[in-house]
């Protein structure tokens, strides 16, 4: 019986020691956190460890982390090898774009993947680290943003390329995106929250592995950056497909426009006869120009829509370099509708 009591006493003593050690550990941890906070503030005010990457990690994240430091060191090393070349940042996120009104709660399958990318040209071989603002930028001077590659909407933005907190280099680079949509499990490769393609070769390879509209986006973006890219066979094929489509569409639109103009002219010409017939059977009173305007309201509205679409297609044609197409006179149509090349 005494042995049992002694064993219980021994256990209680060990538990007391463990509690004391835990209390002491908490106190030491709190002390370390306080010192880390002090170091964080000192670094942001200009103190240094002698290592610019370590300084930045402390200033941005408020703690020491060699794994995050390694991300920035690798990023800077790659940047230094490709000055004067393209750099591409790809950010992905999953969103619900439907209507959540009337109490509807989106299901996992309602979420879609949004892909945004940013293209720049490296002007220098070192990361731009701003400790005061916790910013890490790639030295591009400016960059092109593309929020929707399907619509091919690209926009030139002033300032260096940077990730910001939503897609942080240290925390998100090359990290797998947790998808809600169950269809994502059928993909061959997982989606990443943030990717960086550095150098012309990597950037070109990334675009060429994607649908044709991505290559068109690259062409538009590189032009905005003042650096035309070489037209690859894939891009040439995509552009020719688009030229054929635009030429066919313009031919159809011009034919429809001419038919509508002829129909409107016949309506106004019927004023002299006092009646108008669209099919040779039924007749409509058409004694004045006011009558003709009422009768021609539908065709005139349709004509405005057709001519608006002609203008849109002409802008596309000019972007595709079709000013000298022989199938129809793009130049003549551009002059007629006052459409100028951008």
mmCIF file with all atom_site columns, N, CA and C in Angstrom, residues 5 45 102 104 114 123 149 177:
data_model
loop_
_atom_site.group_PDB
_atom_site.id
_atom_site.type_symbol
_atom_site.label_atom_id
_atom_site.label_alt_id
_atom_site.label_comp_id
_atom_site.label_asym_id
_atom_site.label_entity_id
_atom_site.label_seq_id
_atom_site.pdbx_PDB_ins_code
_atom_site.Cartn_x
_atom_site.Cartn_y
_atom_site.Cartn_z
_atom_site.occupancy
_atom_site.B_iso_or_equiv
_atom_site.pdbx_formal_charge
_atom_site.auth_seq_id
_atom_site.auth_comp_id
_atom_site.auth_asym_id
_atom_site.auth_atom_id
_atom_site.pdbx_PDB_model_num
ATOM 1  N N  . UNK A 1 5   ? 1.121   4.637  -2.525  1.00 0.00 ? 5   UNK A N  1
ATOM 2  C CA . UNK A 1 5   ? 1.060   6.044  -2.113  1.00 0.00 ? 5   UNK A CA 1
ATOM 3  C C  . UNK A 1 5   ? 2.310   6.800  -2.553  1.00 0.00 ? 5   UNK A C  1
ATOM 4  N N  . UNK A 1 45  ? 12.560  51.211 -38.229 1.00 0.00 ? 45  UNK A N  1
ATOM 5  C CA . UNK A 1 45  ? 13.081  52.580 -38.078 1.00 0.00 ? 45  UNK A CA 1
ATOM 6  C C  . UNK A 1 45  ? 14.460  52.746 -38.710 1.00 0.00 ? 45  UNK A C  1
ATOM 7  N N  . UNK A 1 102 ? -32.275 36.624 -51.954 1.00 0.00 ? 102 UNK A N  1
ATOM 8  C CA . UNK A 1 102 ? -33.418 35.781 -51.577 1.00 0.00 ? 102 UNK A CA 1
ATOM 9  C C  . UNK A 1 102 ? -32.994 34.558 -50.764 1.00 0.00 ? 102 UNK A C  1
ATOM 10 N N  . UNK A 1 104 ? -30.361 32.669 -51.005 1.00 0.00 ? 104 UNK A N  1
ATOM 11 C CA . UNK A 1 104 ? -29.623 31.587 -51.673 1.00 0.00 ? 104 UNK A CA 1
ATOM 12 C C  . UNK A 1 104 ? -28.194 31.510 -51.144 1.00 0.00 ? 104 UNK A C  1
ATOM 13 N N  . UNK A 1 114 ? -10.901 32.158 -60.786 1.00 0.00 ? 114 UNK A N  1
ATOM 14 C CA . UNK A 1 114 ? -10.510 33.405 -61.445 1.00 0.00 ? 114 UNK A CA 1
ATOM 15 C C  . UNK A 1 114 ? -8.993  33.463 -61.515 1.00 0.00 ? 114 UNK A C  1
ATOM 16 N N  . UNK A 1 123 ? 13.870  45.711 -64.924 1.00 0.00 ? 123 UNK A N  1
ATOM 17 C CA . UNK A 1 123 ? 14.794  46.820 -65.180 1.00 0.00 ? 123 UNK A CA 1
ATOM 18 C C  . UNK A 1 123 ? 16.076  46.707 -64.360 1.00 0.00 ? 123 UNK A C  1
ATOM 19 N N  . UNK A 1 149 ? -8.675  37.063 -68.979 1.00 0.00 ? 149 UNK A N  1
ATOM 20 C CA . UNK A 1 149 ? -7.987  36.701 -70.220 1.00 0.00 ? 149 UNK A CA 1
ATOM 21 C C  . UNK A 1 149 ? -8.963  36.377 -71.338 1.00 0.00 ? 149 UNK A C  1
ATOM 22 N N  . UNK A 1 177 ? -3.721  26.050 -54.091 1.00 0.00 ? 177 UNK A N  1
ATOM 23 C CA . UNK A 1 177 ? -4.983  26.717 -53.777 1.00 0.00 ? 177 UNK A CA 1
ATOM 24 C C  . UNK A 1 177 ? -6.008  25.669 -53.348 1.00 0.00 ? 177 UNK A C  1
#
